[in-house]
PDB file of C-alpha atoms and ligand atoms in Angstrom:
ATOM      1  CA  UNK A   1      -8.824 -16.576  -4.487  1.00 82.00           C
ATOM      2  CA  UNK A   2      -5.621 -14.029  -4.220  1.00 95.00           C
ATOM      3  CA  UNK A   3      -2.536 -15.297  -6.601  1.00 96.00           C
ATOM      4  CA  UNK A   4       0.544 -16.472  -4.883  1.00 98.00           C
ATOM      5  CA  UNK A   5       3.519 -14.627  -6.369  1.00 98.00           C
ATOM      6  CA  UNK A   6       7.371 -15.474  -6.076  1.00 98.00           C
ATOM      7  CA  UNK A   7       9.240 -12.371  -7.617  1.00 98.00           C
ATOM      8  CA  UNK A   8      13.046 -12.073  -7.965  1.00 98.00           C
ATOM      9  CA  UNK A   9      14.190  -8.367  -7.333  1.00 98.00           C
ATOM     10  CA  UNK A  10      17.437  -8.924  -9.195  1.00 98.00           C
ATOM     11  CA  UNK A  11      18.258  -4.966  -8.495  1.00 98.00           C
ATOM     12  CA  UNK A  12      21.325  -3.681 -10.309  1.00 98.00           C
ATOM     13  CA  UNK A  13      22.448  -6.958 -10.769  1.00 98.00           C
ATOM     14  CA  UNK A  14      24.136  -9.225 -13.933  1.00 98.00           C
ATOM     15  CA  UNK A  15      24.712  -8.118 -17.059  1.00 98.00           C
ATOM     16  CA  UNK A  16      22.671  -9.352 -20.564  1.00 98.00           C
ATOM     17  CA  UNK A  17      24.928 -12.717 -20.864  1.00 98.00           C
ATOM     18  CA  UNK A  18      24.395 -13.500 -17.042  1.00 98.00           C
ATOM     19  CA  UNK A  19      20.983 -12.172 -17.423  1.00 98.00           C
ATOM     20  CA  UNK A  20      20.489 -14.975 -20.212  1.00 98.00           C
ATOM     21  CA  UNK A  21      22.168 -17.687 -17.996  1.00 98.00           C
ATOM     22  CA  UNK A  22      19.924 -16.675 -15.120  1.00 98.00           C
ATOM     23  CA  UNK A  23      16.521 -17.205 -17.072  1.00 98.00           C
ATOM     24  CA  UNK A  24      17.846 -20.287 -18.561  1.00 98.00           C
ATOM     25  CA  UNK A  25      19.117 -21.597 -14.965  1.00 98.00           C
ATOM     26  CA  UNK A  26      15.683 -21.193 -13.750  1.00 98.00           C
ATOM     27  CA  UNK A  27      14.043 -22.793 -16.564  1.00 97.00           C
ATOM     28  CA  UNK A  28      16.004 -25.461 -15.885  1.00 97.00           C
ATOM     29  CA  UNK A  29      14.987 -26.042 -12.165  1.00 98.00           C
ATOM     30  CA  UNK A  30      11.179 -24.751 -12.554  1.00 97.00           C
ATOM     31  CA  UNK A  31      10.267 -26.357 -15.407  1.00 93.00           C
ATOM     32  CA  UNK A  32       8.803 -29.704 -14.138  1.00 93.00           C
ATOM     33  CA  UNK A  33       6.524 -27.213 -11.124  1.00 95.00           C
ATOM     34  CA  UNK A  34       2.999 -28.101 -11.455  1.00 92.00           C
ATOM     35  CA  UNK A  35       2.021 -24.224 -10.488  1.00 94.00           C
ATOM     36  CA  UNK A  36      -1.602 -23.538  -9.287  1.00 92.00           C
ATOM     37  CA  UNK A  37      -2.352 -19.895  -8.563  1.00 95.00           C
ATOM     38  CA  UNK A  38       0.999 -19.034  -8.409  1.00 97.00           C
ATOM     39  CA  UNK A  39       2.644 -15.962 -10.389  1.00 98.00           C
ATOM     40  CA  UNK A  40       6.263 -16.510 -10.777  1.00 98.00           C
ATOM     41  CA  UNK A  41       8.137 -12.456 -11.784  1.00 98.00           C
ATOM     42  CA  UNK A  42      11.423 -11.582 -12.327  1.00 98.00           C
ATOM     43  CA  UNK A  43      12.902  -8.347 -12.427  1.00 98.00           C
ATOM     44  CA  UNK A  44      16.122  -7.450 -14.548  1.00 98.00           C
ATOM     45  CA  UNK A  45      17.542  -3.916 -15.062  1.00 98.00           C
ATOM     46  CA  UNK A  46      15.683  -1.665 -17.291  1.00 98.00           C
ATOM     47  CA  UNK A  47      18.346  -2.632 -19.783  1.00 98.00           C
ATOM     48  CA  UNK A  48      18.329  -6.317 -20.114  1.00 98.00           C
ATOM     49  CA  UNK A  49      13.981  -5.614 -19.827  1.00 98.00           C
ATOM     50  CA  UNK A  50      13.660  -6.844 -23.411  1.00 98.00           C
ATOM     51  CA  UNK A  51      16.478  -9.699 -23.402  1.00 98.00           C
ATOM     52  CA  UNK A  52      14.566 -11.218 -20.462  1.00 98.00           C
ATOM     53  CA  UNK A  53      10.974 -10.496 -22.110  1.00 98.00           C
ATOM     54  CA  UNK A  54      12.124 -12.422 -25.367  1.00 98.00           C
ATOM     55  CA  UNK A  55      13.294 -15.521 -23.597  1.00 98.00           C
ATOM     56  CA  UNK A  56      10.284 -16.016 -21.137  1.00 98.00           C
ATOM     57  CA  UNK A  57       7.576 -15.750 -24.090  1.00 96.00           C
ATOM     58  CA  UNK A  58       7.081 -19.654 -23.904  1.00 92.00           C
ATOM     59  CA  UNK A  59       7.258 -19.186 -19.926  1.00 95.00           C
ATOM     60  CA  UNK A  60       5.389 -19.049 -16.884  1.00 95.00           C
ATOM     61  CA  UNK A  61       7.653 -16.456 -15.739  1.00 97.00           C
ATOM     62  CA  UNK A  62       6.581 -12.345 -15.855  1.00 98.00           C
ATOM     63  CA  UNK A  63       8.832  -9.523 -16.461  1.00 98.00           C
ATOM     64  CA  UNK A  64       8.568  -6.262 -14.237  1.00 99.00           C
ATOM     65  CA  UNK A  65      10.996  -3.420 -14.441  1.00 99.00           C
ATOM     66  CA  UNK A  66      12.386  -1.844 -11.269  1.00 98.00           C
ATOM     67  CA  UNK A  67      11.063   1.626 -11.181  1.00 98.00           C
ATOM     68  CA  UNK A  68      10.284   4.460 -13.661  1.00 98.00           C
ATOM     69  CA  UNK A  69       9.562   7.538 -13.701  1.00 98.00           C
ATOM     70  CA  UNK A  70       6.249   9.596 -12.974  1.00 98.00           C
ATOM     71  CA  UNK A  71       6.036  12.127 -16.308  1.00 98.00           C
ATOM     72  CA  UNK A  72       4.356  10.854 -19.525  1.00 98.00           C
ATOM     73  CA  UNK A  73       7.618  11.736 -21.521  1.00 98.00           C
ATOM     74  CA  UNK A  74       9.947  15.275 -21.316  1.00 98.00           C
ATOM     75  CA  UNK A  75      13.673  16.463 -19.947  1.00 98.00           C
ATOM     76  CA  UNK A  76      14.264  13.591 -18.331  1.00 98.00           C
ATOM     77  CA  UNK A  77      17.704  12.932 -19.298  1.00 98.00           C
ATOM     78  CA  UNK A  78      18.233   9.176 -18.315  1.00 98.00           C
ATOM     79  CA  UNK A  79      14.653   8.234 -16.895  1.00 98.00           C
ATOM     80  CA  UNK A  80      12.228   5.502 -18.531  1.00 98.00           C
ATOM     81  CA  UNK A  81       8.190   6.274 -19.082  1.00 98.00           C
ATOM     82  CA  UNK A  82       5.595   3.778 -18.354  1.00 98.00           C
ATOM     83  CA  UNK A  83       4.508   4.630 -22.240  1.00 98.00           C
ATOM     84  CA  UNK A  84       8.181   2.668 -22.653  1.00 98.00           C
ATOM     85  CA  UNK A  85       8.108   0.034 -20.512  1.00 98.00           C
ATOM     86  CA  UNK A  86       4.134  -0.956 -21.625  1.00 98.00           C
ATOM     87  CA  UNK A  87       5.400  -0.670 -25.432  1.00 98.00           C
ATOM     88  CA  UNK A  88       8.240  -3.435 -25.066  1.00 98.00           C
ATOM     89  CA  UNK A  89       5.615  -5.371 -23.756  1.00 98.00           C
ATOM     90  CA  UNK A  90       6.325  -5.225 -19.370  1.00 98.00           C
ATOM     91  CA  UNK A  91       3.566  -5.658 -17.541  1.00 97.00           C
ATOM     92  CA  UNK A  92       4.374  -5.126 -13.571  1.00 98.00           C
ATOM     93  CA  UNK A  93       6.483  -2.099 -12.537  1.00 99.00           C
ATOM     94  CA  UNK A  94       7.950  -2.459  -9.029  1.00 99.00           C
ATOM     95  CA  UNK A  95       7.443   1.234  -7.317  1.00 98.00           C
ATOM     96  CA  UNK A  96       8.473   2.223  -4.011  1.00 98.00           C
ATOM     97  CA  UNK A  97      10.970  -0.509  -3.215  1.00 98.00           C
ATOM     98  CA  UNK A  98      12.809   1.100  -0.014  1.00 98.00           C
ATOM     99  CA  UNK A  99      16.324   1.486  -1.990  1.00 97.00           C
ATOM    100  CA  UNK A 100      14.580   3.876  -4.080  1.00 98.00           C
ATOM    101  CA  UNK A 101      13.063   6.096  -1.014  1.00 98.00           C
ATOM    102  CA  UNK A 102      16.571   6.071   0.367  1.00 97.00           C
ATOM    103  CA  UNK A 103      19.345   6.682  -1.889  1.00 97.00           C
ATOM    104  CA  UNK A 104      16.914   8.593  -4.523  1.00 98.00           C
ATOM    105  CA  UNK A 105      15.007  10.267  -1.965  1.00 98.00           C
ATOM    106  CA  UNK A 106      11.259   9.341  -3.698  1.00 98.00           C
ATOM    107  CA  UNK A 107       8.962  10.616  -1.663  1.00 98.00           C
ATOM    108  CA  UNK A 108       5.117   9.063  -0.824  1.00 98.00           C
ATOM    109  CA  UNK A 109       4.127  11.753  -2.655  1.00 98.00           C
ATOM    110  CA  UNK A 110       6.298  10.793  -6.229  1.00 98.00           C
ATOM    111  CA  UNK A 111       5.063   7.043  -5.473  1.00 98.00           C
ATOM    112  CA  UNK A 112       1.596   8.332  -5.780  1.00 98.00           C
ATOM    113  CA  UNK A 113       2.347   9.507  -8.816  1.00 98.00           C
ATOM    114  CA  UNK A 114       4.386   6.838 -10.039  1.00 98.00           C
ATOM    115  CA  UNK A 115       1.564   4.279  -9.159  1.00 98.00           C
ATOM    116  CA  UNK A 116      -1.395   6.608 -10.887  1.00 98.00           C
ATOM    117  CA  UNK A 117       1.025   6.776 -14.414  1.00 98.00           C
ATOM    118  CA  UNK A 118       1.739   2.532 -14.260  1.00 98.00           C
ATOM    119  CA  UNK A 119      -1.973   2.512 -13.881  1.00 98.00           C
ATOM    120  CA  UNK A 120      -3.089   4.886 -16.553  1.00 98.00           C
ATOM    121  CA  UNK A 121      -0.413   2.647 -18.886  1.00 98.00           C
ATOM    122  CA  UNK A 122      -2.709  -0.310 -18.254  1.00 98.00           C
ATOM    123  CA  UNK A 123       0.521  -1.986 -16.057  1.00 98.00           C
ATOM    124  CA  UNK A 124       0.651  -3.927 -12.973  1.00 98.00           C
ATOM    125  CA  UNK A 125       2.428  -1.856  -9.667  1.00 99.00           C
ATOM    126  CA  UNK A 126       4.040  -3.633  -7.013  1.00 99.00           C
ATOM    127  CA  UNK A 127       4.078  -1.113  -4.619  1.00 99.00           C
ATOM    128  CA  UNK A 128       6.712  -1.743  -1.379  1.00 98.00           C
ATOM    129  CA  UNK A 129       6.765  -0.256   1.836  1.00 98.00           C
ATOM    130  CA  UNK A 130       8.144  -1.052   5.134  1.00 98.00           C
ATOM    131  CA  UNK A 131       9.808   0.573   7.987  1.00 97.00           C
ATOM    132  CA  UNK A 132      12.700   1.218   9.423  1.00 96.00           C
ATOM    133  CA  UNK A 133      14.772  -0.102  12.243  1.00 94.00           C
ATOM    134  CA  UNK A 134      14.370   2.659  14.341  1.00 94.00           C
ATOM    135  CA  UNK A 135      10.578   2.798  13.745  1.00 96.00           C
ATOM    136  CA  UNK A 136      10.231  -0.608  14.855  1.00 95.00           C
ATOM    137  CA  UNK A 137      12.799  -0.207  18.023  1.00 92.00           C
ATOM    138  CA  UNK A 138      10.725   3.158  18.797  1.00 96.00           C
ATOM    139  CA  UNK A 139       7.344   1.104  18.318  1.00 96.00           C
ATOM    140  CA  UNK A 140       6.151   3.137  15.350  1.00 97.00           C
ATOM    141  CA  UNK A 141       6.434   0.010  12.792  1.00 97.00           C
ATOM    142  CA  UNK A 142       2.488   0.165  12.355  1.00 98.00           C
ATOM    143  CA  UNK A 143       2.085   3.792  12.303  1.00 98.00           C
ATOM    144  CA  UNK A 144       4.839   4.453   9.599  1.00 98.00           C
ATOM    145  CA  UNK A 145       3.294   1.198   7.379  1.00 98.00           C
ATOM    146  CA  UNK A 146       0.124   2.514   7.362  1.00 98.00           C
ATOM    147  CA  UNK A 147       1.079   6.252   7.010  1.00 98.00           C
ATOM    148  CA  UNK A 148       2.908   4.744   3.380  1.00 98.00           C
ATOM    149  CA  UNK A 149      -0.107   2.881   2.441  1.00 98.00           C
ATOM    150  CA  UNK A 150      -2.536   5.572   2.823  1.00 98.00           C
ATOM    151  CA  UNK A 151      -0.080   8.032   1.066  1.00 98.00           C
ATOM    152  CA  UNK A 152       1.515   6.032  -1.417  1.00 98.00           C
ATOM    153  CA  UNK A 153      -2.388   4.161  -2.749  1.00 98.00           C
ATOM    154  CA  UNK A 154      -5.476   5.837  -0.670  1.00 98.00           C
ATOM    155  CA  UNK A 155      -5.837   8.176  -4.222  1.00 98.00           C
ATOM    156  CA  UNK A 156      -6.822   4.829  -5.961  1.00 98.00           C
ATOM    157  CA  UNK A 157     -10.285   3.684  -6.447  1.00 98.00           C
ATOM    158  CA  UNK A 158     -11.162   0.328  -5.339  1.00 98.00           C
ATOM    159  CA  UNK A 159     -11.335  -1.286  -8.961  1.00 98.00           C
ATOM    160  CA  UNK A 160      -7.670   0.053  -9.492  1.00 98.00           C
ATOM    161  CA  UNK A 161      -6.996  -2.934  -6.958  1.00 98.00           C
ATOM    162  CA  UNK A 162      -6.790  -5.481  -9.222  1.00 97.00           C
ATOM    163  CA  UNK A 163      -3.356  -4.304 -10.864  1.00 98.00           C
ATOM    164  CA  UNK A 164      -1.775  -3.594  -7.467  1.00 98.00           C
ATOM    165  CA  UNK A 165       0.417  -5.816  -5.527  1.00 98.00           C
ATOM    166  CA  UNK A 166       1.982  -5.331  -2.146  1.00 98.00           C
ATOM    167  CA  UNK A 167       5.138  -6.065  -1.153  1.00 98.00           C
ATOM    168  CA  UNK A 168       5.750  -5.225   2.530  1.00 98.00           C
ATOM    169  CA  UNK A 169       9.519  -5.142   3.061  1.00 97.00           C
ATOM    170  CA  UNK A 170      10.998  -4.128   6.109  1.00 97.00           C
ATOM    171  CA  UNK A 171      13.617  -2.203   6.308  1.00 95.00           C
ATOM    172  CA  UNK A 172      15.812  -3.757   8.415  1.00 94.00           C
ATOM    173  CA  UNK A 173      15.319  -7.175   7.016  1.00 93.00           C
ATOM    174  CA  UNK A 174      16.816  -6.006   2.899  1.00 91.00           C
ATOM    175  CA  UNK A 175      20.094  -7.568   2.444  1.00 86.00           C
ATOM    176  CA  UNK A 176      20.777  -7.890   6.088  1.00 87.00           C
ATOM    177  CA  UNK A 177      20.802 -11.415   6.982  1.00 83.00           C
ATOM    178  CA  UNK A 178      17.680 -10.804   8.801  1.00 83.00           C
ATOM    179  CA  UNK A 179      14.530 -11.645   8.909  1.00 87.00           C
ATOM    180  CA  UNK A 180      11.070 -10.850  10.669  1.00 90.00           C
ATOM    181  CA  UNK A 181       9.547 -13.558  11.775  1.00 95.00           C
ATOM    182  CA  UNK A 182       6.792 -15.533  10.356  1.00 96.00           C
ATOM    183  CA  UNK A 183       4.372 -13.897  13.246  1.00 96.00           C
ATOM    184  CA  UNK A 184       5.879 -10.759  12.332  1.00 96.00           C
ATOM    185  CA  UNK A 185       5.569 -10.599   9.180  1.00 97.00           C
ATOM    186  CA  UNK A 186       1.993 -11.924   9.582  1.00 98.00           C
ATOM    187  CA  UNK A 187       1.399  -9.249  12.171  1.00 98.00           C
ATOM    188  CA  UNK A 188       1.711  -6.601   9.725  1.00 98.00           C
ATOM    189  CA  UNK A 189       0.289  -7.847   6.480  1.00 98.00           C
ATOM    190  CA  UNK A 190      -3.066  -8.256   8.784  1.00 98.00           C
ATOM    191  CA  UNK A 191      -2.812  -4.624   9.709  1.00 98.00           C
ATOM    192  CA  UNK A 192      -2.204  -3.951   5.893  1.00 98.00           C
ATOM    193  CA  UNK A 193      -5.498  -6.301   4.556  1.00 98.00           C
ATOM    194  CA  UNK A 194      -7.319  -4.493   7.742  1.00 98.00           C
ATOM    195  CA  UNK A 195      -6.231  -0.664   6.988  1.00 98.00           C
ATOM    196  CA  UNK A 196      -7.181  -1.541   2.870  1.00 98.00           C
ATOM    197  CA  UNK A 197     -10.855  -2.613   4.158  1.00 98.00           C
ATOM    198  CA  UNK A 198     -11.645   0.041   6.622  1.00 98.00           C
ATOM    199  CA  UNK A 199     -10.617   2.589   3.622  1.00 98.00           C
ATOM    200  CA  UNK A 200     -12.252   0.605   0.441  1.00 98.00           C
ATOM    201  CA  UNK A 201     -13.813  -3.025   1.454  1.00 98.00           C
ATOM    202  CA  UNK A 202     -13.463  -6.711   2.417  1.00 97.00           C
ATOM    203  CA  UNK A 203     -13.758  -7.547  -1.136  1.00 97.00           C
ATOM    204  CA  UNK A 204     -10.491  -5.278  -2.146  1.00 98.00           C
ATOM    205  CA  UNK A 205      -8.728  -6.183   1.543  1.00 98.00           C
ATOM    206  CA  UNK A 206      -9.172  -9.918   0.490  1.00 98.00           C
ATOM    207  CA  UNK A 207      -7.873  -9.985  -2.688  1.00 98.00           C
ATOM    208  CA  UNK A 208      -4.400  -7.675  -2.973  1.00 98.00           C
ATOM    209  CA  UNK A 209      -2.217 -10.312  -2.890  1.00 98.00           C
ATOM    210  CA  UNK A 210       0.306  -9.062   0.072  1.00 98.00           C
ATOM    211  CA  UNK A 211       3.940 -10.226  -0.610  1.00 98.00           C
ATOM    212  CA  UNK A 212       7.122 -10.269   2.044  1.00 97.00           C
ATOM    213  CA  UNK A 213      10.663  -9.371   1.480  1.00 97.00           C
ATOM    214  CA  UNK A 214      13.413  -9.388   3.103  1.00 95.00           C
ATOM    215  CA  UNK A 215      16.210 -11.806   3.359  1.00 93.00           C
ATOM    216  CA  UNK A 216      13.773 -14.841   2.396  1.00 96.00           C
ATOM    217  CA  UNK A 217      15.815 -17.885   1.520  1.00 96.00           C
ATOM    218  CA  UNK A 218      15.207 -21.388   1.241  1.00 97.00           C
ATOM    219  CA  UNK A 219      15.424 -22.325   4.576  1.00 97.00           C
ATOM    220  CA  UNK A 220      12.994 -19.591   6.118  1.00 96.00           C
ATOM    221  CA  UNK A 221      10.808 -19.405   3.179  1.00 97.00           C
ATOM    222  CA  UNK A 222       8.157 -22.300   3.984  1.00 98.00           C
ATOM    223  CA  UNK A 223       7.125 -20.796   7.298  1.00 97.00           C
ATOM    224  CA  UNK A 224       7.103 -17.078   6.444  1.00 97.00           C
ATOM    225  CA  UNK A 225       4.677 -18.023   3.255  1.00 98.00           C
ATOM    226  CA  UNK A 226       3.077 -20.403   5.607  1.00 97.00           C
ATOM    227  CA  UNK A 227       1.686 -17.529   7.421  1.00 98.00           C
ATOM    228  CA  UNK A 228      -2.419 -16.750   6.638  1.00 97.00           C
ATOM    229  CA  UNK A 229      -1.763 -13.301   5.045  1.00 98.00           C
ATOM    230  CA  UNK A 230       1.582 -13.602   3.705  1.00 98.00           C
ATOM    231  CA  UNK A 231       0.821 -14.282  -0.415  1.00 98.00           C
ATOM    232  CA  UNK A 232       4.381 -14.893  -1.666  1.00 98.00           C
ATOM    233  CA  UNK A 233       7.660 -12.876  -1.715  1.00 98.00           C
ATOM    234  CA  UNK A 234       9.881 -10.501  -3.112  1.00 98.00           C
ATOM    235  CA  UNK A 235      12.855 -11.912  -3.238  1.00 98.00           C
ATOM    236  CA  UNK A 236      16.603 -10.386  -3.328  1.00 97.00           C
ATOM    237  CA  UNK A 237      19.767 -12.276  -3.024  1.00 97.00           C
ATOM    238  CA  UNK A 238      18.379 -15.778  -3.767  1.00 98.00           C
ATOM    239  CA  UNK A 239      16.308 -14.856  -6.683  1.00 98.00           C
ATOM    240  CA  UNK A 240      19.958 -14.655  -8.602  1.00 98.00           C
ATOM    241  CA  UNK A 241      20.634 -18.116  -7.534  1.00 98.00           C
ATOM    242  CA  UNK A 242      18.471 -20.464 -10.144  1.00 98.00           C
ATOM    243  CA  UNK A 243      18.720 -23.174  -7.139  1.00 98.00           C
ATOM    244  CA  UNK A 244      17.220 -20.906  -4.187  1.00 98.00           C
ATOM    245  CA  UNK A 245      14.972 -19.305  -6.406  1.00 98.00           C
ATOM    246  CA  UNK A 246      13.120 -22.583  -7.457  1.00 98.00           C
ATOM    247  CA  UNK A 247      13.427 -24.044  -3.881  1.00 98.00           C
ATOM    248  CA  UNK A 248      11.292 -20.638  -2.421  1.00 98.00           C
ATOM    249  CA  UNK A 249       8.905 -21.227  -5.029  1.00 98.00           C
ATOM    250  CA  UNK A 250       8.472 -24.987  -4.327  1.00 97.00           C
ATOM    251  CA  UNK A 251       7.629 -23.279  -0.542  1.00 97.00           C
ATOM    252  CA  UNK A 252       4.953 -21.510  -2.369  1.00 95.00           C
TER     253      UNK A 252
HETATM  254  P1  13P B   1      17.064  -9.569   0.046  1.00 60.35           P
HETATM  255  O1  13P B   1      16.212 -10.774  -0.232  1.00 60.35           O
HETATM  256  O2  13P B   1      18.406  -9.625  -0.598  1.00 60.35           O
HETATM  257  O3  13P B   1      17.096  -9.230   1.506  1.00 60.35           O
HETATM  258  O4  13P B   1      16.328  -8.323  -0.668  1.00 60.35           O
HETATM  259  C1  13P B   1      14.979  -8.129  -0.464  1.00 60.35           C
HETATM  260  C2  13P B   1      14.495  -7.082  -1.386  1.00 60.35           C
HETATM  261  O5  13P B   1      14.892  -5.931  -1.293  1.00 60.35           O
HETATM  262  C3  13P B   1      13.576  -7.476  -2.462  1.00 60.35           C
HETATM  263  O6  13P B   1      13.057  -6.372  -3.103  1.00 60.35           O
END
């Protein structure tokens, strides 16, 4: 059975004190959860990473970092390796999230990368993807998913499946307020599980654990992770509030 996963994309977000109150405040209204199946993440800045490792030793919660960068090591003034990152002990590396693509320009063909060096570091990716407004007003939603999946993961092999997550994130959904609905977010993540098992197999399609994100809060998270294909979300805004976090996990 595919995990459930609640991650918190806390972006470039809170400082180390605030970073400290955060895990704390979520302690606090998780810690009585009976969990089943169900990954809880969180994902500070690279440099509260080991802060935020130390205090969820004892915890259910994961750590992932935000993004890295492709090369093994090099002139990279001001980039993190996967080497790093695996060495202070992370274990998921979000790549692809649609911030990056934008205002960094990272192209499907750096994500491939990016996802073949988390691999090789024996890490987790949680690879996002989703389109744009305009390629869902011009109809192109599916063909501009699929075109990032096939790009961004079709170099893998279907045992490198079991360290990737999905997270499909529309564009047009991040930080806006808005929301696709529960049917179409549902919509989509079929497409995804279908595209994955035409290229690899049912076994692989059935067990990537697919995640939404985009604007999911408390009061829309129960139906969008009621959905048959929807495994959890990636979570923005709410995963820095301890209260709305625990409340779209409870939806788990
Ligand atoms: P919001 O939940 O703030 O819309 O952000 C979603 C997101 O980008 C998670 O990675």
């Amino acid at each position: 059975m595919r995990k459930k996963i609640v991650a918190g994309n806390w972006k470039m977000n809170i400082n180390v004190n605030e970073t400290r109150t955060l895990i704390a405040g979520i302690h606090q209204e998780i810690e009585a959860f009976q969990l089943q199946n169900t990954r809880v993440v969180i994902s500070p800045s690279h440099i509260n990473l080991s802060t935020a490792l130390a205090l969820t030793k004892e915890s259910i919660m994961e750590v992932a970092a935000q993004n890295m960068h492709q090369a093994k090591n090099g002139a990279f003034t001001g980039e993190v390796s996967a080497d790093m990152l695996q060495s202070i002990g992370v274990q998921s590396v979000i790549i692809g999230h649609s911030e990056r693509r934008e205002y960094f320009k990272e192209t499907d063909a750096i994500l491939a990368e990016k996802v073949s060096a988390v691999l090789e570091n024996g890490m987790e990716a949680i690879f996002c993807f989703g389109e744009l407004l305009e390629d869902r007003k011009s109809g192109n939603h599916f063909k501009v998913v699929k075109s990032q999946l096939q790009n961004g993961l079709f170099h893998l092999e279907s045992k490198d499946f079991k360290n990737i997550v999905l997270a499909y994130e529309p564009v047009w959904a991040i930080g806006t307020g808005e929301t696709a609905s529960p049917e179409q977010a549902q919509e989509m993540h079929a497409l995804i599980r279908k595209t994955l098992a035409e290229k690899y197999n049912q076994e692989v399609a059935d067990s990537v654990s697919i995640l939404y994100g985009g604007s999911v809060k408390p009061a829309n998270a129960n139906e969008i992770f009621s959905k048959e294909d929807v495994d959890g979300g990636l979570i923005g805004g709410a995963s820095l509030k301890p209260a709305d976090f625990a409340a779209i996990i409870k939806a788990i």
